[in-house]
């Protein structure tokens, strides 16, 4: 019997689309080989990106159809920027770009210290005009929330004001930490799991996302 997933949490969108849920279950399967794992992360990222971009602002855009003039709409402002948290967030980039091919790509390098579970940062690069752009921060795993909270802090220091965090599996502990640190950041996820184990892994989870994506287990 699956545990009960909260259907509504303030600031969190759990994408319950059947295709997303089907793919997340395949992703959890320990027997999924690296190639399949990579493909599933990519496909889930594309489906989540549909939700993550649902509130982008639009402005009028005139076009000439073969029959008459028409005023449609276009996404307002500078190009959207997607920012993977290295390493595992890299696996989500191409899926998002398939929906938003013009998006810019920044990078944030962080790893979780094995003993303290606190993030250690090693790289940061985003477009200079951050205040004028909408950002989607990518990481398949929201565990303690340390990495995502630190990444959002870095983005805000660079001037970013509009940030959505997109992950595949979230732990309740991570959601709470990220929401407390950054209540303005909306979280889009495909699963909210039961808890963290004593090593800071999400259970049931899917294991170490970076290792499974890049075959470094
Ligand atoms: C994983 C994952 C997140 C982080 C989540 O990365 O991809 O970035 O852990 O954990 P947290 O919410 O407790 O911070 P990891 O530190 O293993 O680095 P890697 O992607 O380089 O393997
Ligand atoms: N990072 C992962 O890759 N998996 C977890 O379960 C927790 C952190």
GROMACS .gro file of C-alpha atoms and ligand atoms in nm:
model
  247
    1UNK     CA    1   0.000   0.000   0.000
    2UNK     CA    2   0.162   0.332  -0.104
    3UNK     CA    3   0.190   0.603   0.160
    4UNK     CA    4  -0.045   0.897   0.126
    5UNK     CA    5   0.099   1.181  -0.077
    6UNK     CA    6  -0.018   1.525   0.027
    7UNK     CA    7  -0.211   1.660  -0.268
    8UNK     CA    8  -0.171   2.028  -0.177
    9UNK     CA    9   0.129   2.189  -0.012
   10UNK     CA   10   0.174   2.563  -0.025
   11UNK     CA   11   0.426   2.659  -0.294
   12UNK     CA   12   0.464   2.306  -0.430
   13UNK     CA   13   0.319   2.156  -0.747
   14UNK     CA   14   0.321   1.777  -0.759
   15UNK     CA   15   0.276   1.675  -1.123
   16UNK     CA   16   0.047   1.373  -1.112
   17UNK     CA   17   0.013   1.320  -1.489
   18UNK     CA   18  -0.002   0.943  -1.560
   19UNK     CA   19   0.295   0.950  -1.798
   20UNK     CA   20   0.510   1.128  -1.539
   21UNK     CA   21   0.411   0.882  -1.267
   22UNK     CA   22   0.473   0.583  -1.499
   23UNK     CA   23   0.822   0.710  -1.585
   24UNK     CA   24   0.914   0.791  -1.223
   25UNK     CA   25   0.838   0.432  -1.124
   26UNK     CA   26   1.066   0.301  -1.403
   27UNK     CA   27   1.333   0.542  -1.282
   28UNK     CA   28   1.318   0.405  -0.928
   29UNK     CA   29   1.381   0.050  -1.054
   30UNK     CA   30   1.733  -0.048  -0.946
   31UNK     CA   31   1.767  -0.268  -1.255
   32UNK     CA   32   1.724   0.026  -1.498
   33UNK     CA   33   2.052   0.055  -1.693
   34UNK     CA   34   2.230   0.390  -1.730
   35UNK     CA   35   2.096   0.449  -2.083
   36UNK     CA   36   1.733   0.402  -1.976
   37UNK     CA   37   1.782   0.605  -1.658
   38UNK     CA   38   1.920   0.895  -1.864
   39UNK     CA   39   1.632   0.877  -2.113
   40UNK     CA   40   1.372   0.874  -1.836
   41UNK     CA   41   1.524   1.175  -1.656
   42UNK     CA   42   1.525   1.361  -1.988
   43UNK     CA   43   1.161   1.275  -2.066
   44UNK     CA   44   1.036   1.356  -1.715
   45UNK     CA   45   1.221   1.690  -1.727
   46UNK     CA   46   1.044   1.780  -2.051
   47UNK     CA   47   0.704   1.697  -1.903
   48UNK     CA   48   0.775   1.890  -1.581
   49UNK     CA   49   0.895   2.188  -1.784
   50UNK     CA   50   0.543   2.220  -1.926
   51UNK     CA   51   0.422   2.288  -1.570
   52UNK     CA   52   0.722   2.498  -1.471
   53UNK     CA   53   0.657   2.738  -1.759
   54UNK     CA   54   0.280   2.758  -1.706
   55UNK     CA   55   0.289   3.104  -1.549
   56UNK     CA   56   0.533   3.275  -1.789
   57UNK     CA   57   0.410   3.624  -1.872
   58UNK     CA   58   0.282   3.692  -2.225
   59UNK     CA   59   0.249   4.005  -2.434
   60UNK     CA   60   0.057   4.079  -2.755
   61UNK     CA   61   0.228   3.974  -3.081
   62UNK     CA   62   0.084   4.070  -3.419
   63UNK     CA   63   0.113   3.824  -3.712
   64UNK     CA   64  -0.018   3.808  -4.068
   65UNK     CA   65  -0.195   3.479  -4.130
   66UNK     CA   66  -0.254   3.379  -4.496
   67UNK     CA   67  -0.605   3.524  -4.449
   68UNK     CA   68  -0.582   3.834  -4.230
   69UNK     CA   69  -0.399   4.023  -3.957
   70UNK     CA   70  -0.412   3.864  -3.614
   71UNK     CA   71  -0.285   3.971  -3.270
   72UNK     CA   72  -0.160   3.665  -3.086
   73UNK     CA   73   0.081   3.643  -2.794
   74UNK     CA   74   0.450   3.587  -2.730
   75UNK     CA   75   0.643   3.515  -2.409
   76UNK     CA   76   0.739   3.849  -2.256
   77UNK     CA   77   1.088   3.957  -2.157
   78UNK     CA   78   1.438   3.818  -2.194
   79UNK     CA   79   1.505   3.453  -2.267
   80UNK     CA   80   1.426   3.205  -1.990
   81UNK     CA   81   1.737   3.067  -1.819
   82UNK     CA   82   1.770   2.707  -1.702
   83UNK     CA   83   2.034   2.631  -1.442
   84UNK     CA   84   2.130   2.271  -1.364
   85UNK     CA   85   2.292   2.197  -1.028
   86UNK     CA   86   2.595   1.982  -1.119
   87UNK     CA   87   2.614   1.700  -1.169
   88UNK     CA   88   2.273   1.541  -1.173
   89UNK     CA   89   2.083   1.850  -1.291
   90UNK     CA   90   2.268   1.820  -1.623
   91UNK     CA   91   2.047   1.522  -1.708
   92UNK     CA   92   1.741   1.749  -1.710
   93UNK     CA   93   1.872   2.026  -1.937
   94UNK     CA   94   1.805   1.879  -2.282
   95UNK     CA   95   1.448   1.783  -2.190
   96UNK     CA   96   1.369   2.143  -2.092
   97UNK     CA   97   1.545   2.282  -2.400
   98UNK     CA   98   1.330   2.065  -2.623
   99UNK     CA   99   1.031   2.271  -2.504
  100UNK     CA  100   1.214   2.605  -2.479
  101UNK     CA  101   1.492   2.588  -2.740
  102UNK     CA  102   1.590   2.953  -2.701
  103UNK     CA  103   1.656   2.928  -2.328
  104UNK     CA  104   1.996   3.028  -2.190
  105UNK     CA  105   2.184   2.777  -1.974
  106UNK     CA  106   2.371   2.869  -1.654
  107UNK     CA  107   2.555   2.622  -1.428
  108UNK     CA  108   2.593   2.586  -1.052
  109UNK     CA  109   2.850   2.338  -0.920
  110UNK     CA  110   2.767   2.196  -0.577
  111UNK     CA  111   2.826   1.864  -0.405
  112UNK     CA  112   2.698   1.736  -0.076
  113UNK     CA  113   2.966   1.666   0.185
  114UNK     CA  114   2.932   1.297   0.277
  115UNK     CA  115   2.966   1.355   0.653
  116UNK     CA  116   2.789   1.684   0.716
  117UNK     CA  117   2.543   1.655   0.420
  118UNK     CA  118   2.597   2.030   0.373
  119UNK     CA  119   2.661   2.166   0.020
  120UNK     CA  120   3.010   2.263  -0.095
  121UNK     CA  121   3.012   2.497  -0.395
  122UNK     CA  122   3.273   2.490  -0.671
  123UNK     CA  123   3.129   2.667  -0.978
  124UNK     CA  124   2.884   2.944  -1.066
  125UNK     CA  125   2.802   3.095  -1.406
  126UNK     CA  126   2.473   3.255  -1.516
  127UNK     CA  127   2.387   3.534  -1.762
  128UNK     CA  128   2.485   3.879  -1.634
  129UNK     CA  129   2.141   4.039  -1.660
  130UNK     CA  130   1.986   3.801  -1.405
  131UNK     CA  131   1.733   4.049  -1.267
  132UNK     CA  132   1.556   4.064  -1.605
  133UNK     CA  133   1.518   3.688  -1.653
  134UNK     CA  134   1.301   3.403  -1.525
  135UNK     CA  135   1.510   3.109  -1.395
  136UNK     CA  136   1.433   2.739  -1.368
  137UNK     CA  137   1.676   2.567  -1.133
  138UNK     CA  138   1.716   2.194  -1.208
  139UNK     CA  139   1.813   1.903  -0.983
  140UNK     CA  140   1.646   1.560  -0.984
  141UNK     CA  141   1.679   1.526  -0.603
  142UNK     CA  142   1.555   1.751  -0.321
  143UNK     CA  143   1.679   1.564  -0.013
  144UNK     CA  144   1.784   1.777   0.290
  145UNK     CA  145   1.729   2.087   0.075
  146UNK     CA  146   2.081   2.214   0.150
  147UNK     CA  147   2.197   2.210  -0.214
  148UNK     CA  148   1.888   2.372  -0.364
  149UNK     CA  149   1.865   2.637  -0.089
  150UNK     CA  150   2.233   2.726  -0.142
  151UNK     CA  151   2.187   2.737  -0.521
  152UNK     CA  152   1.890   2.973  -0.486
  153UNK     CA  153   2.091   3.196  -0.251
  154UNK     CA  154   2.369   3.214  -0.514
  155UNK     CA  155   2.120   3.295  -0.791
  156UNK     CA  156   1.966   3.572  -0.580
  157UNK     CA  157   2.313   3.715  -0.505
  158UNK     CA  158   2.361   3.735  -0.881
  159UNK     CA  159   2.040   3.937  -0.904
  160UNK     CA  160   1.778   3.673  -0.991
  161UNK     CA  161   1.429   3.760  -0.868
  162UNK     CA  162   1.208   3.504  -1.042
  163UNK     CA  163   1.314   3.145  -0.965
  164UNK     CA  164   1.131   2.811  -0.996
  165UNK     CA  165   1.291   2.493  -0.862
  166UNK     CA  166   1.221   2.179  -1.065
  167UNK     CA  167   1.307   1.834  -0.927
  168UNK     CA  168   1.193   1.478  -0.981
  169UNK     CA  169   1.187   1.333  -0.628
  170UNK     CA  170   1.145   1.550  -0.319
  171UNK     CA  171   1.165   1.459   0.050
  172UNK     CA  172   0.932   1.638   0.294
  173UNK     CA  173   1.240   1.757   0.489
  174UNK     CA  174   1.386   1.921   0.177
  175UNK     CA  175   1.060   2.086   0.080
  176UNK     CA  176   1.034   2.234   0.429
  177UNK     CA  177   1.393   2.363   0.430
  178UNK     CA  178   1.375   2.517   0.083
  179UNK     CA  179   1.034   2.674   0.150
  180UNK     CA  180   1.154   2.820   0.482
  181UNK     CA  181   1.475   2.959   0.329
  182UNK     CA  182   1.310   3.085   0.008
  183UNK     CA  183   0.929   3.112   0.036
  184UNK     CA  184   0.916   3.296  -0.299
  185UNK     CA  185   1.054   2.995  -0.491
  186UNK     CA  186   0.789   2.762  -0.629
  187UNK     CA  187   0.877   2.391  -0.632
  188UNK     CA  188   0.768   2.162  -0.920
  189UNK     CA  189   0.820   1.790  -0.855
  190UNK     CA  190   0.709   1.450  -0.982
  191UNK     CA  191   0.710   1.271  -0.644
  192UNK     CA  192   0.707   1.352  -0.274
  193UNK     CA  193   0.861   1.056  -0.095
  194UNK     CA  194   0.826   0.934   0.262
  195UNK     CA  195   1.144   1.055   0.434
  196UNK     CA  196   1.524   1.070   0.444
  197UNK     CA  197   1.720   0.776   0.582
  198UNK     CA  198   2.006   0.815   0.830
  199UNK     CA  199   2.253   0.877   0.542
  200UNK     CA  200   2.043   1.158   0.396
  201UNK     CA  201   1.907   0.948   0.108
  202UNK     CA  202   1.547   0.980   0.001
  203UNK     CA  203   1.335   0.669   0.063
  204UNK     CA  204   1.194   0.499  -0.130
  205UNK     CA  205   1.381   0.733  -0.369
  206UNK     CA  206   1.592   0.619  -0.661
  207UNK     CA  207   1.942   0.609  -0.512
  208UNK     CA  208   2.226   0.841  -0.611
  209UNK     CA  209   2.095   1.029  -0.914
  210UNK     CA  210   2.437   1.154  -1.031
  211UNK     CA  211   2.595   0.810  -1.014
  212UNK     CA  212   2.302   0.645  -1.192
  213UNK     CA  213   2.298   0.911  -1.466
  214UNK     CA  214   2.670   0.900  -1.536
  215UNK     CA  215   2.745   0.537  -1.454
  216UNK     CA  216   2.989   0.620  -1.173
  217UNK     CA  217   2.841   0.398  -0.903
  218LIG     C1  218   2.280   1.515  -0.505
  218LIG     C2  219   2.165   1.571  -0.584
  218LIG     C3  220   2.147   1.708  -0.523
  218LIG     C4  221   2.182   1.684  -0.378
  218LIG     C5  222   2.054   1.675  -0.299
  218LIG     O1  223   2.400   1.564  -0.553
  218LIG     O2  224   2.186   1.574  -0.722
  218LIG     O3  225   2.231   1.807  -0.579
  218LIG     O4  226   2.252   1.558  -0.373
  218LIG     O5  227   2.079   1.663  -0.166
  218LIG     P1  228   2.042   1.774  -0.060
  218LIG     O6  229   1.903   1.819  -0.089
  218LIG     O7  230   2.053   1.701   0.071
  218LIG     O8  231   2.142   1.885  -0.069
  218LIG     P2  232   2.543   1.519  -0.495
  218LIG     O9  233   2.580   1.603  -0.377
  218LIG    O10  234   2.541   1.372  -0.471
  218LIG    O11  235   2.644   1.561  -0.607
  218LIG     P3  236   2.666   1.501  -0.753
  218LIG    O12  237   2.545   1.540  -0.834
  218LIG    O13  238   2.789   1.569  -0.798
  218LIG    O14  239   2.681   1.352  -0.742
  219LIG     N1  240   2.112   1.277  -0.359
  219LIG     C1  241   2.076   1.174  -0.438
  219LIG     O1  242   2.126   1.160  -0.551
  219LIG     N2  243   1.986   1.086  -0.391
  219LIG     C2  244   1.931   1.098  -0.268
  219LIG     O2  245   1.847   1.013  -0.230
  219LIG     C3  246   1.970   1.206  -0.187
  219LIG     C4  247   2.060   1.295  -0.236
   0.00000   0.00000   0.00000
